[in-house]
PDB file of C-alpha atoms in Angstrom:
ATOM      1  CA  UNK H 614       8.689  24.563  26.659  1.00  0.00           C
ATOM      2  CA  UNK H 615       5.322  22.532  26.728  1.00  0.00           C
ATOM      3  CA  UNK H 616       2.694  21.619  23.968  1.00  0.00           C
ATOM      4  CA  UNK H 617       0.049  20.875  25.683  1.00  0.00           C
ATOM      5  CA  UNK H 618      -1.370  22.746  28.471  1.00  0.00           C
ATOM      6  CA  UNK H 619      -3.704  21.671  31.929  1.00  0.00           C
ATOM      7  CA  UNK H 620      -6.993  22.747  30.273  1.00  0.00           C
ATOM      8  CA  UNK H 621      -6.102  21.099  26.547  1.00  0.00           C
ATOM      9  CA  UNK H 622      -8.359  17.960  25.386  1.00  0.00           C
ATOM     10  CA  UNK H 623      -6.121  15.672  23.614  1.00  0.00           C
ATOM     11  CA  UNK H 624      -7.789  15.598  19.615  1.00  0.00           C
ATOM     12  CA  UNK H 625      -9.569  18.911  20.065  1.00  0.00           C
ATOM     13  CA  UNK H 626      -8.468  22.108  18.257  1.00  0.00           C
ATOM     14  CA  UNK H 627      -7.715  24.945  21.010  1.00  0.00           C
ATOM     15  CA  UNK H 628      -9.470  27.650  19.195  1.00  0.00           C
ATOM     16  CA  UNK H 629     -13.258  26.275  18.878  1.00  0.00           C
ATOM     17  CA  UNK H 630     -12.806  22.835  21.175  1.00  0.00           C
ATOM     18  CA  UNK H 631     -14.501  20.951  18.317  1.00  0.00           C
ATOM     19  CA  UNK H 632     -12.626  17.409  17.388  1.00  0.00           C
ATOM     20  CA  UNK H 633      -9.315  17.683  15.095  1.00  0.00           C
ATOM     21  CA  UNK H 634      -9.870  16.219  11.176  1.00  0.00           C
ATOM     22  CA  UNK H 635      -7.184  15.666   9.132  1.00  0.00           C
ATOM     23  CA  UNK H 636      -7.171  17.810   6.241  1.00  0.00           C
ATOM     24  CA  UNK H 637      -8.780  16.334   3.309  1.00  0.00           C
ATOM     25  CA  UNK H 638      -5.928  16.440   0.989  1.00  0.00           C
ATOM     26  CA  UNK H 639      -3.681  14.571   3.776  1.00  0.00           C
ATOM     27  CA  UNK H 640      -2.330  11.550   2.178  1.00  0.00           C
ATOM     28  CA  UNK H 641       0.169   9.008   2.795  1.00  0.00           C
ATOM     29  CA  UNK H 642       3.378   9.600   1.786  1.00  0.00           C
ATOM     30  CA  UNK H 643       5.577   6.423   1.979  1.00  0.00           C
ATOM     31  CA  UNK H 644       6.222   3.469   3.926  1.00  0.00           C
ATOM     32  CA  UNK H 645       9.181   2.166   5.054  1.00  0.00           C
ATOM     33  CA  UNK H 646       9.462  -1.678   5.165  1.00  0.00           C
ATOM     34  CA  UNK H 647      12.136  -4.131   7.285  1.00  0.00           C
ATOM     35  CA  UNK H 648      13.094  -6.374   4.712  1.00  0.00           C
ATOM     36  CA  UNK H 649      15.650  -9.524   5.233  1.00  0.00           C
ATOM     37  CA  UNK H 650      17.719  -8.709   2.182  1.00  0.00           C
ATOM     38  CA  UNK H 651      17.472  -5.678  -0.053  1.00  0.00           C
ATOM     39  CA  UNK H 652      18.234  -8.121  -3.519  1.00  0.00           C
ATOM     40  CA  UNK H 653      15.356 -10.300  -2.848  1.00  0.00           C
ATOM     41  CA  UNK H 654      13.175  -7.328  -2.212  1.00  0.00           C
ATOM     42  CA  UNK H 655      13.802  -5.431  -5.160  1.00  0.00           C
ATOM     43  CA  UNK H 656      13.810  -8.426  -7.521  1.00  0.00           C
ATOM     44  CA  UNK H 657       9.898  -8.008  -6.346  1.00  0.00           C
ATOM     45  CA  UNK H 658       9.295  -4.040  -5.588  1.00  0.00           C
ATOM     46  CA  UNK H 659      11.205  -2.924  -8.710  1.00  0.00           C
ATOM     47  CA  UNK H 660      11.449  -6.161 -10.883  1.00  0.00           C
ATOM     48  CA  UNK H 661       8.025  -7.515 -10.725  1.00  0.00           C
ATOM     49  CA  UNK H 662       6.156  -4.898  -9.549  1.00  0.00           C
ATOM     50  CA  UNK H 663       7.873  -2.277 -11.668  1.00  0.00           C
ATOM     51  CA  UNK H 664       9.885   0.073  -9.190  1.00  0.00           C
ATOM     52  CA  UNK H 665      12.209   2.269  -9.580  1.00  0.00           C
ATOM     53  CA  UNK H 666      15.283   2.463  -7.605  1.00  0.00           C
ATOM     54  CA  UNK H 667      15.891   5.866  -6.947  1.00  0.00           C
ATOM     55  CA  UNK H 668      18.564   5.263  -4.265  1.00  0.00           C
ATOM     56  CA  UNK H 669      20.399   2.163  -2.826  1.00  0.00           C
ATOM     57  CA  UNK H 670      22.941   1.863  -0.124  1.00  0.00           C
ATOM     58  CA  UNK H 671      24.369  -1.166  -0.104  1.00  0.00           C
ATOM     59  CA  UNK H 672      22.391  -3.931   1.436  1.00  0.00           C
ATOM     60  CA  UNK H 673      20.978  -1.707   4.165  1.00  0.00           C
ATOM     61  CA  UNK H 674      18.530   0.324   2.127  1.00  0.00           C
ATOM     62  CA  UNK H 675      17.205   0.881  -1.152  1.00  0.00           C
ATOM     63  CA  UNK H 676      14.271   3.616  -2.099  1.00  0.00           C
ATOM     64  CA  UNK H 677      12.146   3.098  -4.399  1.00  0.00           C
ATOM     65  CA  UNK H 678       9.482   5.138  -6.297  1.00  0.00           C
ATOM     66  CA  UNK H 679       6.897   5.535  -9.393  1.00  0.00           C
ATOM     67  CA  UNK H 680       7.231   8.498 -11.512  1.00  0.00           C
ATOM     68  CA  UNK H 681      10.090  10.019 -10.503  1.00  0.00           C
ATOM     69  CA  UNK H 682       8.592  10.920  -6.664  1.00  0.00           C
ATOM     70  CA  UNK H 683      12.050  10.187  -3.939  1.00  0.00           C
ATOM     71  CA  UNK H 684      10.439   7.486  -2.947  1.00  0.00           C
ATOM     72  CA  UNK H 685       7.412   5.679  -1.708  1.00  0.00           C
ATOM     73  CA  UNK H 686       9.062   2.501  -0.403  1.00  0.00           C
ATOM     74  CA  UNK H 687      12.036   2.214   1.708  1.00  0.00           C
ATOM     75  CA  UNK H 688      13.129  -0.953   1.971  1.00  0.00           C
ATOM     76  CA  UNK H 689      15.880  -1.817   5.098  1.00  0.00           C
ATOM     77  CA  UNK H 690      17.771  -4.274   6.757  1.00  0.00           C
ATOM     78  CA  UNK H 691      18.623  -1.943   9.939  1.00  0.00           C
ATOM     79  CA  UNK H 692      17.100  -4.373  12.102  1.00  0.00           C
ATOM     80  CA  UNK H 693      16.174  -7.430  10.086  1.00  0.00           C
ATOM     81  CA  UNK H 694      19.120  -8.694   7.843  1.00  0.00           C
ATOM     82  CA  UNK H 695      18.687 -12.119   7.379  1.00  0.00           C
ATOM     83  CA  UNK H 696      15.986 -12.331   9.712  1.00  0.00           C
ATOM     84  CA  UNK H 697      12.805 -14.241  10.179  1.00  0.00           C
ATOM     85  CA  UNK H 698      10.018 -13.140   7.449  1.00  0.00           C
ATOM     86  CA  UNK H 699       7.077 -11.092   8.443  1.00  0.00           C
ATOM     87  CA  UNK H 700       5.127 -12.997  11.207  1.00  0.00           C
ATOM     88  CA  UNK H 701       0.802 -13.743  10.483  1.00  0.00           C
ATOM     89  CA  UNK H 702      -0.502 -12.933  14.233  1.00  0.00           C
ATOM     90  CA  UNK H 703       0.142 -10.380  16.532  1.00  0.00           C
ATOM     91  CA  UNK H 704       0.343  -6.022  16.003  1.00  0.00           C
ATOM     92  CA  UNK H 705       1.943  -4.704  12.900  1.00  0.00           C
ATOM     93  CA  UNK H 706       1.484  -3.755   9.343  1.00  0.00           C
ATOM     94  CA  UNK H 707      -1.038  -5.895   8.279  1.00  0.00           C
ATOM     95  CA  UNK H 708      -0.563  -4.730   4.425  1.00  0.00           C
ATOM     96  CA  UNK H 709       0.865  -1.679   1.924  1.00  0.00           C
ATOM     97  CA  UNK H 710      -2.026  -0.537  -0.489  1.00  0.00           C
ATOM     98  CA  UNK H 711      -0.162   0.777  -3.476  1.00  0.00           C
ATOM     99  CA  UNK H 712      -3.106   2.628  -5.534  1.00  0.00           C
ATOM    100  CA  UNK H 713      -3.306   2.574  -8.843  1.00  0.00           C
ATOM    101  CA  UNK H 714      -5.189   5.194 -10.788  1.00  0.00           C
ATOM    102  CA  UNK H 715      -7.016   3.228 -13.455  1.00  0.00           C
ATOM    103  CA  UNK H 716      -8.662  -0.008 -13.357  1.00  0.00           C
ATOM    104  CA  UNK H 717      -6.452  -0.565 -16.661  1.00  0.00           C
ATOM    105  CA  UNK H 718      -3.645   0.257 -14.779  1.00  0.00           C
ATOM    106  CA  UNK H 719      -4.347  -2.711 -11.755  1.00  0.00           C
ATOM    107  CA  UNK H 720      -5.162  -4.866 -15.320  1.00  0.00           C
ATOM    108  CA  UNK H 721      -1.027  -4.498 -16.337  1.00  0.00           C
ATOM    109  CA  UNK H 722       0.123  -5.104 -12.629  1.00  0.00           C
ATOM    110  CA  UNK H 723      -1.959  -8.467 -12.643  1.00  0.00           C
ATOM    111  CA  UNK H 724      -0.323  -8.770 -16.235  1.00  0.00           C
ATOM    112  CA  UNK H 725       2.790  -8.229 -14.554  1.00  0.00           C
ATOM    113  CA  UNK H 726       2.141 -10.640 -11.485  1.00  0.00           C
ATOM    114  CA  UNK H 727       1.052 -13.929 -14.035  1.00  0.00           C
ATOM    115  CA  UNK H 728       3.705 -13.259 -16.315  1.00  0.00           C
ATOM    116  CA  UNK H 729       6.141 -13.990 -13.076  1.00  0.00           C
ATOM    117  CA  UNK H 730       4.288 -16.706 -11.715  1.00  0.00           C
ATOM    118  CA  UNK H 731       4.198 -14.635  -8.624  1.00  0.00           C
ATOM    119  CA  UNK H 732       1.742 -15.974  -6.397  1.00  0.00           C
ATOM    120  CA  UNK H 733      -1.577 -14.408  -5.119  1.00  0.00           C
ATOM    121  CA  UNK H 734      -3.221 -14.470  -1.983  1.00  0.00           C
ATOM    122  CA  UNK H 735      -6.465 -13.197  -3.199  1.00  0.00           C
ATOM    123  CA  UNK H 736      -8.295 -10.471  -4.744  1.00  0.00           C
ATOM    124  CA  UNK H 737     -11.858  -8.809  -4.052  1.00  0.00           C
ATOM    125  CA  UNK H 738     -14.113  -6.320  -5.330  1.00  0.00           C
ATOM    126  CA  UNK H 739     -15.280  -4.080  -2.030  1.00  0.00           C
ATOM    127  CA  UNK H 740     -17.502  -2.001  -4.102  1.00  0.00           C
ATOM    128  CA  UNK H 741     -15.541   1.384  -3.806  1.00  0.00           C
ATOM    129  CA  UNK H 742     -12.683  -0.445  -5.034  1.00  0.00           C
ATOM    130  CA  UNK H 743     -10.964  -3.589  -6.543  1.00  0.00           C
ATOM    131  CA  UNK H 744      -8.078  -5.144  -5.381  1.00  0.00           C
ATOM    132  CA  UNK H 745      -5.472  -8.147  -5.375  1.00  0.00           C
ATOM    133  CA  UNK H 746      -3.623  -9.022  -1.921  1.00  0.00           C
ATOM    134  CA  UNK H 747       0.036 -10.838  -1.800  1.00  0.00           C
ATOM    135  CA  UNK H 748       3.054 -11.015   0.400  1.00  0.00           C
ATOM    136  CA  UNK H 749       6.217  -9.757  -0.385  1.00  0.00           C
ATOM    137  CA  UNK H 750       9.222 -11.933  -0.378  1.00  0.00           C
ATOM    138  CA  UNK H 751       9.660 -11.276   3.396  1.00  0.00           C
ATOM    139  CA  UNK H 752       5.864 -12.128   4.148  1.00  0.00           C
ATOM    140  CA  UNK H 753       4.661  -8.452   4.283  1.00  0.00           C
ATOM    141  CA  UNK H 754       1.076  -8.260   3.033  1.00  0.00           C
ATOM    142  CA  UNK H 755       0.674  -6.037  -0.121  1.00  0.00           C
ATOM    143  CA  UNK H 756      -2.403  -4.833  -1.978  1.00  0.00           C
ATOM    144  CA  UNK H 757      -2.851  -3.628  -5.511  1.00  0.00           C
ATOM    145  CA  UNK H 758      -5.801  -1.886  -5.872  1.00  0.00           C
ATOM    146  CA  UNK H 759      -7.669   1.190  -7.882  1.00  0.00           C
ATOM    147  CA  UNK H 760     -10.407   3.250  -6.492  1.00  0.00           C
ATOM    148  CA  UNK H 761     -13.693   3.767  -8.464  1.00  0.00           C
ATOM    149  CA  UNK H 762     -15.005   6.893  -8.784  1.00  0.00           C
ATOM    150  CA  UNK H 763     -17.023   8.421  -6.127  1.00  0.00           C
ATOM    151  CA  UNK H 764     -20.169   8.560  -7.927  1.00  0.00           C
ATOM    152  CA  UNK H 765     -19.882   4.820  -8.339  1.00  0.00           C
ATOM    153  CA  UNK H 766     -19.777   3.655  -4.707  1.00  0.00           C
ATOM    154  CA  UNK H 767     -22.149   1.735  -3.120  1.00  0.00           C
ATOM    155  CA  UNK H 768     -23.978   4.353  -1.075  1.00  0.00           C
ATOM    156  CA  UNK H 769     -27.016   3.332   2.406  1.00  0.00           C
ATOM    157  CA  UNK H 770     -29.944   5.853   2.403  1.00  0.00           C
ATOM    158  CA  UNK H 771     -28.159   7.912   4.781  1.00  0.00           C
ATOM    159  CA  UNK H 772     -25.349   8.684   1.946  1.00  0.00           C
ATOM    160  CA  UNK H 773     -22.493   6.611   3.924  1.00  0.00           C
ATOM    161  CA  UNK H 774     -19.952   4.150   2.020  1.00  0.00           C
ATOM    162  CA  UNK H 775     -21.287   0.955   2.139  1.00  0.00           C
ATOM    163  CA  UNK H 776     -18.271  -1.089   1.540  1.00  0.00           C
ATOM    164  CA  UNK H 777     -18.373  -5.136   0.837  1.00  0.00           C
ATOM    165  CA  UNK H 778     -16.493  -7.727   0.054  1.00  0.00           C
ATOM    166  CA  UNK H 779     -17.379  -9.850  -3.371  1.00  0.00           C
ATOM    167  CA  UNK H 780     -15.409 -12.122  -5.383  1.00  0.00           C
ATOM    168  CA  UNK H 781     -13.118  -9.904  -7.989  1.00  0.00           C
ATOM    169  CA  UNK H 782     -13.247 -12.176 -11.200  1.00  0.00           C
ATOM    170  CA  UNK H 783      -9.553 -11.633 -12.238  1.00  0.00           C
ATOM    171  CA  UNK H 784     -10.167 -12.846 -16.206  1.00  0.00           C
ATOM    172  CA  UNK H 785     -12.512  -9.639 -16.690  1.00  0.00           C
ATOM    173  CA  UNK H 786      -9.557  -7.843 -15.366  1.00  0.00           C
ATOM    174  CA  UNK H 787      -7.193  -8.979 -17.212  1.00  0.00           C
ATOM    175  CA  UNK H 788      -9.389  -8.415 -20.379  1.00  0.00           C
ATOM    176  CA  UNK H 789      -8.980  -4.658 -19.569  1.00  0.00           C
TER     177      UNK H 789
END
C-alpha cells in the first residue's frame, strides 16, 4: 500500500494543492531526553524544578509531569547510562522550553533556581516573551520562559512579530 502517489507534492494538501499548515492548536506534547543517570536528573527535573514523577523504572526511565498530565519529560538511559554529557557543537536539541503561564509563575521557578544555587546560563527579554536558559545536569540546554500576551508583542508596520533580544533584569522578576 503507498502514501504518496507520482503526481503528489511533498507539503501540499491533495485536495486544493495549496501548502500544508499545522493546525493552530498543534502543540508539543513532550520530550524525551537521554540522560546519564535517572537520580541526578530528577534531583533537577522534579527536585529543583518541581516535577512530578509520575512513573519510574528503575534507572532506565523516569516520566515526569506538571499537573497531573502522563508526562512531559521522559528522562532515559537506553543509550546513554553513564555516558558523556550533552555535547555544545554539532546537530541536536539545542534546548527544552518549558512554558510557564504567568510571568509570576517564571518569578517562583527563578525563586526556585537561587534558592538551589543552581546555576544560570542567562536570561533575556525577546519582547514576546521572557526567559532564563540553563543546562541540565547532563548539559542539555533548558529554558524557562512565559509568553506575554499577544496584544503586547512588539509588532513592524506590516503586523509581523518583531522579536529581540534585551537584557531580562532578573531582580524585577523576582520582585513579582
Amino acid at each position: 500500500m503507498g502514501f504518496i502517489t507520482e503526481n503528489a507534492t511533498v507539503g501540499t494538501t491533495p485536495e486544493s494543492g495549496a501548502a500544508y499548515e499545522a493546525p493552530a492548536q498543534t502543540r508539543i506534547g513532550h520530550v524525551h531526553l537521554q540522560v546519564t543517570d535517572i537520580d541526578k536528573a530528577l534531583g533537577f527535573y522534579r527536585d529543583i524544578l518541581g516535577f512530578k514523577v509520575m512513573q519510574r523504572l528503575g534507572n532506565q526511565v523516569a516520566f515526569v509531569s506538571a499537573g497531573g498530565y502522563h508526562h512531559h519529560i521522559g528522562l532515559n538511559t537506553w543509550n546513554s547510562l553513564g555516558g558523556l554529557p550533552a555535547r555544545r557543537q554539532g546537530a541536536g536539541l539545542y534546548h527544552t522550553a518549558i512554558l510557564y503561564a504567568t510571568r509570576a509563575e517564571l518569578a517562583g521557578a527563578l525563586r526556585q533556581l537561587v534558592a538551589a544555587k543552581y546555576p544560570i546560563a542567562g536570561s533575556a527579554d525577546h519582547g514576546v516573551s521572557e526567559a532564563i536558559y540553563l543546562d541540565d545536569p547532563d548539559g542539555n540546554g533548558v529554558e524557562l520562559y512565559w509568553d506575554r500576551p499577544p496584544a503586547q508583542w512588539p509588532l513592524a508596520a506590516d503586523g509581523s512579530v518583531q522579536m529581540y533580544t534585551r537584557a531580562l533584569d532578573l531582580n524585577a522578576l523576582l520582585a513579582e
